[in-house]
Amino acid sequence: MCGIAGILSKDIDLRNKREMIYNISSSLKMRGPDAAGEYLNNSLSQSVALIHRRLAVIDVENGAQPMRFGDYIIVYNGELYNTDEIKEELKSAGYSFYTTCDTEVVLKAFHKWREKSAEKFNGIFAYAVYNEKTGELFLCRDRIGVKPLYYSYVNNTLAFASRIESLLYVDGVNPICSREGLNEIFMLGPAKTIGKTVFRDIRELPPAEYMYFRNGKISIKPYWKLKAEPFSNNAYEAIEKTHFLVTDAIKRQLVSDVPLCTFLSGGLDSSIISRVASEEFRSRGETLSTYSVDYDDNDKYFKSSLFQPNKDSDFISLISDYIGSEHRNIVLNNRAVADALVDAAIARNCPGFTDVDSSLLLFCREVKKDYTVCLSGECADEIFGGYPWYHRKEILFEETFPWSRSTDVRRSILKDGFLPEGEEYAHSAYLETVKKADYLETDSALEKRMREMFVLNMDWFMQTLLVRKDVMSMESSLEVRVPFCDWRIVEYAYNMPWSIKAYEGREKGILRKAFENELPEEITWRKKSPYPKTFNPQYFDAVCSMTEKALGDKECVLSEIIDKKAVSTLMNNPDSLSEPWYGQLMRAPQVLAYIFQIYVWMKKYNVEFTY
């Protein structure tokens, strides 16, 4: 994995902007600490710079970027999992290869098939190809949106980058947050609308879309989207197909020229990945290493709930012993988790998933001491119906985001009259997403709703988790792969009838049934438990103190937005929170931490507001 950036400008001579280019490259260093490369060109009435920072994983010796082939120059971030198949097709068409890295395959595939090449790729990627002859730029992002890509177009200057912060170094791109950005933060965050960021001048290239920049004009088009198709398999065939697709995705993603491990929580998804990986390692005479995360004294303070019925620690040793992995449990200090809220917000370049982010950041830093690549179990819940809101009939058909069913909690911390349009903004975002769901005429009301839920979860909840995993891992220079995001699995699951997907009435029933003979029964049929969070009161005390200081900063506009009395009530009575802020994990401690992260973001980037 890597960090990429680039600038095309008619008004700026980039040869005179060495400091700006250096700052952009430096902002990507953690994404690519192993090597740096640049391409500078001043012709065709425009100045061009392409910037690359490399985290070497495949063909460490020969994969330097920017890479050239003929008139084309590429900067690429990602991994292809069908490199060999595409390479063979290109060889048959007369192409030769001088490296074993997928960058060369992507570049020559674009040379052969232009934008149609993206349809051939199975992987996670964001890349740019510049045509030195015509001056046009092509940008592309993977189908599911695992790898990030942001852009801005201000004052005849187009810029793109793997990080939002990188674009703030570009002349003319300012850290301005409009009302739209504030609504994203307070009414939808830590999620965000696809294509938007919290900054007015910076946009996101959506997943499964590509951009051409020609003669000062931007053209963006999709190359893939979910389509409703008749499902021709019976339950037995679906079990077999699910097993094949998941196993194949995992095996494809085990390819690496540097050390690789897996995250293992003791839940179904990470256990499936670790089981398949351990068998592959054993066939090579190697032992898989697995990692889990916990917190100081968490057993002492754990409280069972509907969303988190049991502790992961009760199951991790069971599955680790079963697959024969060399396991290490990383135990985090609660004060350190609170302190890392600062680094996590800056890494994300906006307010984020609070301690769900900061703990992952600390966890990844520990894993990186021994490994460069890791496989993780994200996104099975969104794809196979694992969350409680898929199964609770009383909320399934509500016209709202099921993980954030109202804005009451959000409204309660804001001063009266602030963002009066907030509720309408959030509901409109919901409605626009539901419109994207594709149906069959034969779909029942339940099947239609399950397609809508699939799209809602993929475009919102899943994107939040993917941004989290990419940002926190890459901030640690650790590449994390997510096999359940294989687009073949996503397409197959979208068209799977709910009666089969929820096999035997269970969340992720089809996935459980597909792997029941390869895992301990206690793991296969364990009730879902989310990413582990801290229950230690030390963390709550720490975020209370940090939030109090943030709201006491009279030079920060945050104090003009937040209702201090409401926040004080929350600090004194955390159980008064009527429902989670977001999903299963953001309750009172996390709401306070979110307010603090907003403060960190405002101060770090000297954010200007236009509300």
Coordinates of C-alpha atoms in Angstrom, one line a residue:
M1 CA 0.0 0.0 0.0
C2 CA 1.1 3.5 -0.6
G3 CA 0.2 7.2 -0.6
I4 CA -0.4 9.1 -3.8
A5 CA -1.0 12.7 -4.8
G6 CA -0.8 14.9 -7.8
I7 CA -1.4 18.5 -9.1
L8 CA -2.3 19.7 -12.6
S9 CA -2.4 23.5 -12.9
K10 CA -2.6 26.1 -15.6
D11 CA -1.9 28.9 -13.2
I12 CA 0.9 27.5 -11.0
D13 CA 4.4 26.6 -12.2
L14 CA 5.1 23.6 -10.0
R15 CA 8.8 23.8 -10.6
N16 CA 8.7 26.8 -8.3
K17 CA 6.7 25.1 -5.6
R18 CA 9.2 22.7 -4.2
E19 CA 8.1 23.4 -0.6
M20 CA 4.5 22.7 -1.4
I21 CA 5.4 19.4 -3.1
Y22 CA 7.6 18.5 -0.2
N23 CA 4.8 19.2 2.3
I24 CA 2.4 17.1 0.4
S25 CA 4.8 14.2 0.1
S26 CA 5.7 14.5 3.8
S27 CA 2.0 14.3 4.8
L28 CA 1.8 10.9 3.1
K29 CA 5.0 9.5 4.7
M30 CA 3.3 7.1 7.1
R31 CA 1.3 5.6 4.2
G32 CA 4.6 5.0 2.4
P33 CA 7.7 5.1 4.6
D34 CA 9.9 2.9 2.4
A35 CA 10.5 5.1 -0.6
A36 CA 9.4 8.4 -2.2
G37 CA 9.1 9.4 -5.9
E38 CA 8.1 12.4 -8.0
Y39 CA 7.3 13.3 -11.6
L40 CA 7.4 16.9 -12.7
N41 CA 6.4 18.2 -16.2
N42 CA 5.8 21.6 -17.5
S43 CA 4.3 21.4 -21.0
L44 CA 0.9 21.4 -22.9
S45 CA 0.1 24.8 -21.2
Q46 CA 0.0 23.1 -17.8
S47 CA 2.3 22.2 -14.9
V48 CA 2.0 18.6 -13.6
A49 CA 3.4 16.9 -10.4
L50 CA 2.8 13.3 -9.4
I51 CA 3.8 12.2 -6.0
H52 CA 4.2 8.7 -4.6
R53 CA 5.1 7.3 -1.1
R54 CA 5.7 3.6 -1.0
L55 CA 5.0 0.9 1.5
A56 CA 6.7 -2.1 -0.2
V57 CA 4.8 -5.3 -0.1
I58 CA 5.1 -7.0 -3.6
D59 CA 8.4 -7.0 -5.6
V60 CA 10.2 -4.8 -3.0
E61 CA 13.2 -4.3 -5.3
N62 CA 11.5 -3.2 -8.5
G63 CA 8.2 -1.5 -7.8
A64 CA 9.3 2.1 -7.6
Q65 CA 6.8 4.8 -8.6
P66 CA 5.9 6.9 -10.5
M67 CA 6.1 4.2 -13.1
R68 CA 6.2 4.9 -16.9
F69 CA 5.0 3.0 -19.9
G70 CA 5.1 4.9 -23.2
D71 CA 3.2 8.2 -22.7
Y72 CA 1.5 7.0 -19.5
I73 CA 2.8 7.7 -16.0
I74 CA 1.0 6.0 -13.0
V75 CA 0.9 6.6 -9.2
Y76 CA -0.9 3.7 -7.6
N77 CA -2.1 2.7 -4.1
G78 CA -3.5 -0.8 -3.6
E79 CA -3.3 -4.5 -4.2
L80 CA -4.7 -6.6 -7.1
Y81 CA -5.8 -10.1 -6.2
N82 CA -6.1 -11.3 -9.8
T83 CA -2.7 -10.0 -11.0
D84 CA -1.7 -13.2 -12.6
E85 CA -4.9 -13.6 -14.7
I86 CA -4.7 -10.1 -16.1
K87 CA -1.0 -10.4 -16.7
E88 CA -1.5 -13.6 -18.8
E89 CA -4.2 -11.8 -20.8
L90 CA -1.9 -8.9 -21.5
K91 CA 1.0 -11.2 -22.4
S92 CA -1.3 -12.9 -25.0
A93 CA -1.9 -9.4 -26.4
G94 CA 1.9 -8.9 -26.8
Y95 CA 2.8 -7.1 -23.6
S96 CA 6.0 -7.8 -21.7
F97 CA 6.7 -7.4 -18.0
Y98 CA 9.8 -6.5 -16.1
T99 CA 8.5 -6.6 -12.5
T100 CA 6.3 -8.9 -10.5
C101 CA 4.4 -6.0 -8.9
D102 CA 0.8 -5.2 -9.7
T103 CA 1.5 -1.6 -10.5
E104 CA 3.0 -2.6 -13.9
V105 CA -0.1 -4.7 -14.6
V106 CA -2.5 -1.8 -13.8
L107 CA -0.5 0.6 -15.9
K108 CA -0.4 -1.7 -19.0
A109 CA -4.0 -2.8 -18.5
F110 CA -4.9 0.9 -18.7
H111 CA -2.8 1.3 -21.8
K112 CA -4.7 -1.7 -23.4
W113 CA -8.2 -1.1 -22.2
R114 CA -8.4 2.4 -20.9
E115 CA -11.2 2.9 -18.3
K116 CA -12.6 -0.6 -19.2
S117 CA -9.5 -2.0 -17.4
A118 CA -11.1 -1.2 -14.0
E119 CA -13.9 -3.7 -14.7
K120 CA -11.2 -6.4 -14.9
F121 CA -9.6 -5.7 -11.5
N122 CA -10.3 -7.6 -8.3
G123 CA -8.6 -5.7 -5.6
I124 CA -8.4 -2.6 -3.4
F125 CA -7.0 0.4 -5.1
A126 CA -6.9 4.1 -5.9
Y127 CA -4.6 5.3 -8.7
A128 CA -3.9 8.0 -11.2
V129 CA -2.6 7.8 -14.8
Y130 CA -1.3 10.8 -16.6
N131 CA -1.0 11.0 -20.4
E132 CA 2.0 13.0 -21.2
K133 CA 1.0 13.3 -24.8
T134 CA -2.6 14.6 -24.4
G135 CA -2.3 16.1 -20.9
E136 CA -5.3 14.2 -19.6
L137 CA -5.5 12.6 -16.2
F138 CA -7.4 9.5 -15.2
L139 CA -8.3 8.7 -11.6
C140 CA -10.0 5.5 -10.4
R141 CA -11.1 3.9 -7.2
D142 CA -12.0 0.3 -6.3
R143 CA -15.5 -1.0 -6.3
I144 CA -16.1 -1.1 -2.6
G145 CA -14.1 1.9 -1.6
V146 CA -11.4 0.3 0.5
K147 CA -8.7 2.7 -0.6
P148 CA -9.4 6.4 -0.3
L149 CA -9.0 9.1 -3.0
Y150 CA -9.8 12.8 -2.5
Y151 CA -9.6 15.7 -4.9
S152 CA -10.1 19.5 -5.2
Y153 CA -10.5 21.8 -8.2
V154 CA -9.8 25.5 -7.3
N155 CA -8.5 28.3 -9.4
N156 CA -7.7 26.2 -12.5
T157 CA -5.8 23.7 -10.3
L158 CA -6.8 20.1 -9.9
A159 CA -5.2 18.2 -7.0
F160 CA -5.8 14.7 -5.7
A161 CA -4.4 12.7 -2.8
S162 CA -4.9 9.7 -0.5
R163 CA -5.4 12.1 2.4
I164 CA -7.5 15.1 2.9
E165 CA -4.7 16.9 4.8
S166 CA -2.4 16.6 1.8
L167 CA -4.8 18.8 -0.3
L168 CA -4.7 21.5 2.3
Y169 CA -1.1 22.2 1.3
V170 CA -2.2 23.1 -2.2
D171 CA -2.3 26.8 -3.0
G172 CA -5.9 28.0 -2.9
V173 CA -7.4 25.0 -1.0
N174 CA -8.6 26.4 2.3
P175 CA -9.8 24.7 5.5
I176 CA -13.3 26.0 5.2
C177 CA -16.3 24.2 6.7
S178 CA -19.7 25.2 5.4
R179 CA -23.1 24.4 6.8
E180 CA -23.1 21.3 4.8
G181 CA -19.8 20.2 6.5
L182 CA -21.3 21.0 9.9
N183 CA -24.4 18.9 9.2
E184 CA -22.1 16.1 8.1
I185 CA -20.3 16.3 11.5
F186 CA -23.2 16.8 13.8
M187 CA -26.1 15.1 12.1
L188 CA -24.4 12.1 10.4
G189 CA -20.9 11.8 11.8
P190 CA -18.7 9.8 12.2
A191 CA -20.3 8.6 8.9
K192 CA -20.4 10.9 5.9
T193 CA -22.1 11.2 2.6
I194 CA -20.2 9.4 -0.2
G195 CA -18.5 12.0 -2.4
K196 CA -18.3 14.6 0.4
T197 CA -15.8 15.7 3.1
V198 CA -16.2 18.1 5.9
F199 CA -14.2 20.7 3.9
R200 CA -15.9 22.9 1.3
D201 CA -13.1 22.7 -1.2
I202 CA -12.4 19.0 -1.0
R203 CA -14.4 16.1 -2.5
E204 CA -14.1 12.4 -2.5
L205 CA -14.0 10.2 -5.6
P206 CA -16.8 7.7 -4.9
P207 CA -16.2 4.0 -4.8
A208 CA -16.6 2.2 -8.2
E209 CA -16.2 5.4 -10.2
Y210 CA -13.5 6.9 -12.4
M211 CA -12.6 10.5 -13.3
Y212 CA -11.2 12.0 -16.5
F213 CA -9.7 15.5 -16.3
R214 CA -9.4 17.0 -19.8
N215 CA -8.9 20.6 -20.9
G216 CA -9.9 21.9 -17.5
K217 CA -13.1 19.8 -17.2
I218 CA -14.0 17.0 -14.8
S219 CA -16.0 14.0 -16.0
I220 CA -16.9 11.3 -13.4
K221 CA -18.7 8.1 -14.2
P222 CA -19.4 4.8 -12.5
Y223 CA -18.0 1.5 -13.8
W224 CA -19.8 -0.8 -11.4
K225 CA -23.0 -0.8 -9.3
L226 CA -25.1 -3.4 -7.5
K227 CA -27.8 -4.8 -9.8
A228 CA -30.8 -7.0 -8.8
E229 CA -30.5 -10.4 -10.5
P230 CA -32.6 -13.6 -10.1
F231 CA -31.0 -15.9 -7.6
S232 CA -30.7 -19.4 -9.2
N233 CA -29.2 -21.4 -6.3
N234 CA -31.0 -23.3 -3.7
A235 CA -29.9 -23.2 0.0
Y236 CA -27.4 -26.1 -0.4
E237 CA -25.8 -24.5 -3.5
A238 CA -25.7 -21.1 -1.8
I239 CA -23.8 -22.6 1.1
E240 CA -21.3 -24.2 -1.3
K241 CA -20.9 -21.0 -3.3
T242 CA -20.5 -18.8 -0.2
H243 CA -17.8 -21.1 1.1
F244 CA -16.0 -21.0 -2.2
L245 CA -16.1 -17.2 -2.7
V246 CA -15.0 -16.5 0.9
T247 CA -12.2 -19.0 0.8
D248 CA -11.0 -17.9 -2.6
A249 CA -11.0 -14.3 -1.5
I250 CA -8.9 -15.1 1.6
K251 CA -6.4 -17.2 -0.2
R252 CA -5.9 -14.6 -2.9
Q253 CA -5.2 -12.0 -0.3
L254 CA -2.5 -14.0 1.4
V255 CA 0.1 -13.2 -1.3
S256 CA 2.9 -11.0 0.1
D257 CA 6.6 -10.6 -0.1
V258 CA 6.7 -9.3 3.5
P259 CA 5.5 -10.8 6.8
L260 CA 1.7 -11.3 7.1
C261 CA -0.6 -12.0 10.0
T262 CA -4.3 -11.8 10.8
F263 CA -6.5 -10.1 13.4
L264 CA -8.4 -12.5 15.5
S265 CA -11.2 -11.3 17.8
G266 CA -12.8 -14.7 18.6
G267 CA -15.8 -13.8 16.5
L268 CA -17.1 -15.6 13.4
D269 CA -15.6 -13.4 10.7
S270 CA -12.0 -13.2 11.9
S271 CA -12.1 -16.9 12.9
I272 CA -13.0 -17.9 9.3
I273 CA -10.1 -15.8 7.9
S274 CA -7.6 -17.1 10.4
R275 CA -8.7 -20.7 9.9
V276 CA -8.2 -20.5 6.1
A277 CA -5.0 -18.6 6.5
S278 CA -3.6 -21.1 9.0
E279 CA -4.2 -24.0 6.7
E280 CA -2.4 -22.2 3.9
F281 CA 0.5 -21.4 6.2
R282 CA 0.6 -25.0 7.4
S283 CA 0.8 -26.3 3.8
R284 CA 4.0 -24.2 3.5
G285 CA 5.4 -25.5 6.8
E286 CA 4.8 -22.1 8.5
T287 CA 2.8 -21.0 11.5
L288 CA 0.2 -18.2 11.3
S289 CA 0.5 -15.3 13.8
T290 CA -2.7 -13.8 15.1
Y291 CA -3.4 -10.7 17.1
S292 CA -6.2 -9.5 19.3
V293 CA -6.8 -6.3 21.4
D294 CA -8.1 -5.7 24.9
Y295 CA -7.9 -3.1 27.6
D296 CA -6.5 -2.9 31.2
D297 CA -8.9 -4.4 33.7
N298 CA -11.6 -4.8 31.1
D299 CA -12.8 -8.1 32.5
K300 CA -13.4 -6.4 35.8
Y301 CA -15.7 -3.7 34.3
F302 CA -17.4 -5.5 31.4
K303 CA -21.1 -5.2 31.3
S304 CA -23.2 -7.5 29.1
S305 CA -25.7 -5.8 26.7
L306 CA -27.9 -6.6 23.8
F307 CA -25.2 -5.4 21.4
Q308 CA -22.2 -7.0 23.3
P309 CA -23.5 -10.1 25.1
N310 CA -20.1 -11.6 26.0
K311 CA -16.4 -10.8 26.0
D312 CA -14.1 -11.7 23.1
S313 CA -11.4 -12.9 25.5
D314 CA -13.6 -15.9 26.4
F315 CA -13.3 -17.2 22.8
I316 CA -9.9 -16.1 21.4
S317 CA -7.8 -18.8 23.1
L318 CA -10.4 -21.4 22.0
I319 CA -10.0 -20.6 18.2
S320 CA -6.3 -19.8 18.4
D321 CA -5.6 -23.3 20.0
Y322 CA -8.0 -24.9 17.4
I323 CA -6.1 -23.5 14.4
G324 CA -2.7 -23.7 16.0
S325 CA -1.8 -20.0 15.6
E326 CA 0.9 -18.2 17.4
H327 CA -1.3 -15.7 19.2
R328 CA -0.5 -12.4 20.9
N329 CA -3.1 -10.3 22.8
I330 CA -2.3 -6.6 22.9
V331 CA -3.6 -5.0 26.1
L332 CA -4.0 -1.2 25.9
N333 CA -3.7 1.4 28.6
N334 CA -7.0 3.3 29.0
R335 CA -5.2 6.7 29.5
A336 CA -3.2 6.0 26.3
V337 CA -6.5 5.3 24.4
A338 CA -7.8 8.6 25.5
D339 CA -4.6 10.5 24.7
A340 CA -4.6 8.8 21.2
L341 CA -7.9 10.5 20.4
V342 CA -5.7 13.4 19.2
D343 CA -3.6 11.4 16.8
A344 CA -6.7 9.5 15.6
A345 CA -8.5 12.7 14.7
I346 CA -5.5 14.1 12.9
A347 CA -4.9 10.9 11.1
R348 CA -8.5 10.9 9.8
N349 CA -8.3 14.7 9.2
C350 CA -11.8 15.1 10.7
P351 CA -13.7 14.1 13.8
G352 CA -13.9 10.3 13.9
F353 CA -15.0 7.1 15.6
T354 CA -13.4 8.2 18.9
D355 CA -11.9 5.3 20.9
V356 CA -12.9 2.9 18.3
D357 CA -10.4 4.7 16.1
S358 CA -7.7 5.5 18.8
S359 CA -7.6 2.0 20.1
L360 CA -7.2 0.6 16.6
L361 CA -4.4 3.1 16.0
L362 CA -2.5 1.9 19.1
F363 CA -3.2 -1.7 18.2
C364 CA -1.9 -1.3 14.7
R365 CA 1.3 0.4 15.9
E366 CA 2.0 -2.7 18.1
V367 CA 1.3 -5.2 15.2
K368 CA 3.5 -3.1 12.9
K369 CA 6.5 -3.9 15.1
D370 CA 6.5 -7.4 13.6
Y371 CA 4.3 -7.3 10.5
T372 CA 3.6 -5.2 7.5
V373 CA 0.5 -6.9 6.1
C374 CA -2.6 -8.1 8.0
L375 CA -6.0 -9.6 7.1
S376 CA -9.1 -8.4 9.0
G377 CA -12.8 -9.5 9.1
E378 CA -14.5 -6.2 8.5
C379 CA -17.7 -6.0 6.4
A380 CA -19.2 -9.5 6.7
D381 CA -21.9 -8.0 8.9
E382 CA -23.0 -5.5 6.3
I383 CA -23.0 -8.0 3.5
F384 CA -24.5 -11.0 5.3
G385 CA -26.9 -9.3 7.6
G386 CA -25.1 -9.6 10.9
Y387 CA -26.3 -6.5 12.7
P388 CA -29.3 -6.5 15.1
W389 CA -31.1 -3.9 13.0
Y390 CA -31.5 -6.5 10.2
H391 CA -33.4 -8.8 12.6
R392 CA -35.5 -6.5 14.8
K393 CA -38.9 -6.2 13.0
E394 CA -39.9 -3.2 15.1
I395 CA -37.1 -1.1 13.5
L396 CA -36.5 -2.8 10.2
F397 CA -39.0 -0.7 8.2
E398 CA -38.4 2.6 9.9
E399 CA -37.6 5.4 7.4
T400 CA -34.2 6.3 9.0
F401 CA -30.7 5.1 9.4
P402 CA -31.0 2.0 11.7
W403 CA -27.7 2.7 13.5
S404 CA -28.7 6.3 14.2
R405 CA -32.5 6.2 14.3
S406 CA -33.0 9.8 15.4
T407 CA -31.1 13.0 15.8
D408 CA -32.4 13.6 19.4
V409 CA -29.1 12.8 21.1
R410 CA -27.2 14.9 18.5
R411 CA -29.6 17.8 18.9
S412 CA -29.4 17.6 22.7
I413 CA -25.7 18.7 22.8
L414 CA -26.2 21.6 20.4
K415 CA -27.2 25.1 21.4
D416 CA -30.8 26.1 20.6
G417 CA -31.3 27.2 17.0
F418 CA -28.0 25.7 15.7
L419 CA -28.4 23.9 12.4
P420 CA -32.2 24.0 12.4
E421 CA -32.2 22.1 9.1
G422 CA -30.2 19.2 10.6
E423 CA -33.0 16.7 10.8
E424 CA -34.0 17.3 7.2
Y425 CA -30.4 17.0 6.1
A426 CA -30.0 13.6 7.7
H427 CA -33.4 12.3 6.4
S428 CA -32.6 13.5 2.9
A429 CA -29.3 11.6 3.0
Y430 CA -31.2 8.5 4.0
L431 CA -33.8 8.9 1.2
E432 CA -31.1 9.5 -1.5
T433 CA -29.4 6.3 -0.5
V434 CA -32.5 4.2 -0.5
K435 CA -33.2 5.4 -4.1
K436 CA -30.0 3.6 -5.2
A437 CA -31.3 0.1 -4.3
D438 CA -32.1 -2.0 -7.4
Y439 CA -35.1 -4.3 -7.2
L440 CA -36.7 -7.2 -9.1
E441 CA -40.4 -6.9 -9.9
T442 CA -40.9 -10.2 -8.1
D443 CA -39.3 -9.0 -4.9
S444 CA -41.5 -9.1 -1.8
A445 CA -41.8 -6.1 0.5
L446 CA -39.3 -7.8 2.8
E447 CA -36.8 -8.5 0.0
K448 CA -37.1 -4.9 -1.2
R449 CA -36.4 -3.7 2.2
M450 CA -33.4 -6.0 2.6
R451 CA -31.9 -4.7 -0.6
E452 CA -32.4 -1.1 0.8
M453 CA -30.7 -2.2 4.0
F454 CA -27.9 -3.7 2.1
V455 CA -27.2 -0.4 0.3
L456 CA -27.7 1.7 3.4
N457 CA -25.2 -0.5 5.3
M458 CA -22.7 -0.6 2.4
D459 CA -22.7 3.1 1.7
W460 CA -22.7 4.3 5.3
F461 CA -21.9 1.9 8.1
M462 CA -19.4 -0.1 6.0
Q463 CA -17.7 3.0 4.6
T464 CA -17.2 4.3 8.1
L465 CA -15.5 1.1 9.1
L466 CA -13.4 1.0 6.0
V467 CA -12.2 4.6 6.4
R468 CA -11.3 3.7 10.0
K469 CA -9.4 0.6 9.1
D470 CA -7.5 2.2 6.2
V471 CA -6.6 5.4 8.1
M472 CA -5.5 3.9 11.4
S473 CA -3.6 1.1 9.9
M474 CA -1.8 3.2 7.2
E475 CA -1.0 5.8 9.9
S476 CA 0.9 2.9 11.4
S477 CA 2.4 1.9 8.0
L478 CA 0.5 -1.4 8.3
E479 CA -1.4 -2.7 5.3
V480 CA -4.8 -4.3 6.2
R481 CA -6.7 -6.3 3.7
V482 CA -10.4 -7.1 4.0
P483 CA -11.4 -10.3 2.2
F484 CA -15.1 -9.9 2.8
C485 CA -15.0 -6.8 0.5
D486 CA -14.3 -8.9 -2.5
W487 CA -16.8 -7.6 -5.0
R488 CA -17.9 -11.1 -6.1
I489 CA -19.0 -11.8 -2.5
V490 CA -20.9 -8.5 -2.4
E491 CA -22.7 -9.1 -5.7
Y492 CA -23.6 -12.6 -4.7
A493 CA -24.9 -11.6 -1.3
Y494 CA -26.9 -8.7 -2.6
N495 CA -29.1 -11.1 -4.6
M496 CA -29.3 -13.9 -2.0
P497 CA -32.9 -14.2 -0.7
W498 CA -33.2 -13.3 3.0
S499 CA -34.5 -16.7 3.9
I500 CA -31.2 -18.2 2.7
K501 CA -28.9 -15.4 4.0
A502 CA -30.5 -15.6 7.5
Y503 CA -30.2 -19.4 7.4
E504 CA -32.0 -21.0 10.4
G505 CA -33.1 -17.6 11.4
R506 CA -29.6 -16.5 12.5
E507 CA -27.6 -13.4 11.7
K508 CA -25.1 -14.3 9.0
G509 CA -26.7 -17.8 9.0
I510 CA -25.4 -18.7 5.6
L511 CA -21.9 -17.8 6.5
R512 CA -22.1 -19.8 9.7
K513 CA -23.5 -22.8 7.9
A514 CA -20.8 -22.6 5.2
F515 CA -18.0 -22.9 7.7
E516 CA -19.6 -24.9 10.5
N517 CA -17.4 -27.9 9.8
E518 CA -14.2 -25.9 10.0
L519 CA -14.6 -24.1 13.3
P520 CA -15.5 -25.0 16.9
E521 CA -19.3 -25.0 17.4
E522 CA -18.9 -22.3 20.1
I523 CA -17.3 -20.0 17.5
T524 CA -19.6 -20.9 14.6
W525 CA -22.9 -20.2 16.5
R526 CA -21.6 -17.5 18.8
K527 CA -23.9 -14.4 19.0
K528 CA -22.3 -11.4 17.3
S529 CA -20.2 -9.2 19.4
P530 CA -18.8 -5.8 18.0
Y531 CA -15.2 -4.5 18.1
P532 CA -14.1 -4.5 21.8
K533 CA -14.3 -1.2 23.6
T534 CA -13.1 -0.2 27.0
F535 CA -15.5 -0.3 30.0
N536 CA -12.9 1.0 32.4
P537 CA -14.0 4.2 34.2
Q538 CA -10.5 5.6 33.8
Y539 CA -11.3 6.2 30.2
F540 CA -14.5 8.0 30.9
D541 CA -12.8 10.2 33.5
A542 CA -10.1 11.1 31.0
V543 CA -12.4 12.1 28.2
C544 CA -14.5 14.2 30.7
S545 CA -11.4 16.1 31.6
M546 CA -10.4 16.6 28.0
T547 CA -13.8 17.7 26.9
E548 CA -14.1 20.2 29.8
K549 CA -10.8 21.8 28.7
A550 CA -11.9 21.9 25.1
L551 CA -15.2 23.7 25.9
G552 CA -13.3 26.0 28.2
D553 CA -11.2 27.4 25.3
K554 CA -12.9 30.7 24.6
E555 CA -10.8 31.2 21.5
C556 CA -12.4 28.2 19.8
V557 CA -15.8 28.4 18.1
L558 CA -16.8 25.1 19.6
S559 CA -18.0 26.8 22.7
E560 CA -20.5 28.8 20.5
I561 CA -22.0 25.5 19.2
I562 CA -22.1 23.1 22.1
D563 CA -24.6 23.3 25.0
K564 CA -22.2 23.1 28.0
K565 CA -25.1 22.4 30.4
A566 CA -26.2 19.4 28.4
V567 CA -22.6 18.1 28.2
S568 CA -22.2 18.6 32.0
T569 CA -25.4 16.5 32.5
L570 CA -24.0 13.8 30.4
M571 CA -20.7 13.8 32.3
N572 CA -22.6 13.5 35.7
N573 CA -25.1 11.0 34.5
P574 CA -23.8 9.0 31.5
D575 CA -26.7 6.5 31.7
S576 CA -29.0 9.3 30.8
L577 CA -28.2 8.9 27.1
S578 CA -31.4 7.5 25.7
E579 CA -29.8 5.7 22.7
P580 CA -26.3 5.4 21.1
W581 CA -25.0 8.3 19.1
Y582 CA -24.0 5.9 16.3
G583 CA -24.3 2.2 16.0
Q584 CA -23.5 -0.1 18.9
L585 CA -20.4 1.5 20.3
M586 CA -20.9 5.3 20.7
R587 CA -22.5 6.0 24.1
A588 CA -21.8 8.7 26.7
P589 CA -18.0 8.3 26.8
Q590 CA -17.8 8.2 23.1
V591 CA -20.1 11.3 22.6
L592 CA -17.8 13.3 24.9
A593 CA -14.7 12.0 23.0
Y594 CA -16.4 13.0 19.7
I595 CA -16.8 16.5 21.0
F596 CA -13.2 16.6 22.0
Q597 CA -12.1 15.3 18.5
I598 CA -14.1 18.1 16.9
Y599 CA -12.1 20.5 19.0
V600 CA -8.8 18.8 18.0
W601 CA -9.8 19.1 14.3
M602 CA -10.8 22.7 14.6
K603 CA -7.5 23.7 16.3
K604 CA -5.2 21.5 14.1
Y605 CA -6.5 22.9 10.8
N606 CA -7.5 26.4 11.9
V607 CA -10.9 25.6 10.4
E608 CA -12.9 28.6 9.1
F609 CA -16.7 28.4 9.2
T610 CA -19.2 29.9 6.8
Y611 CA -22.4 29.3 8.8

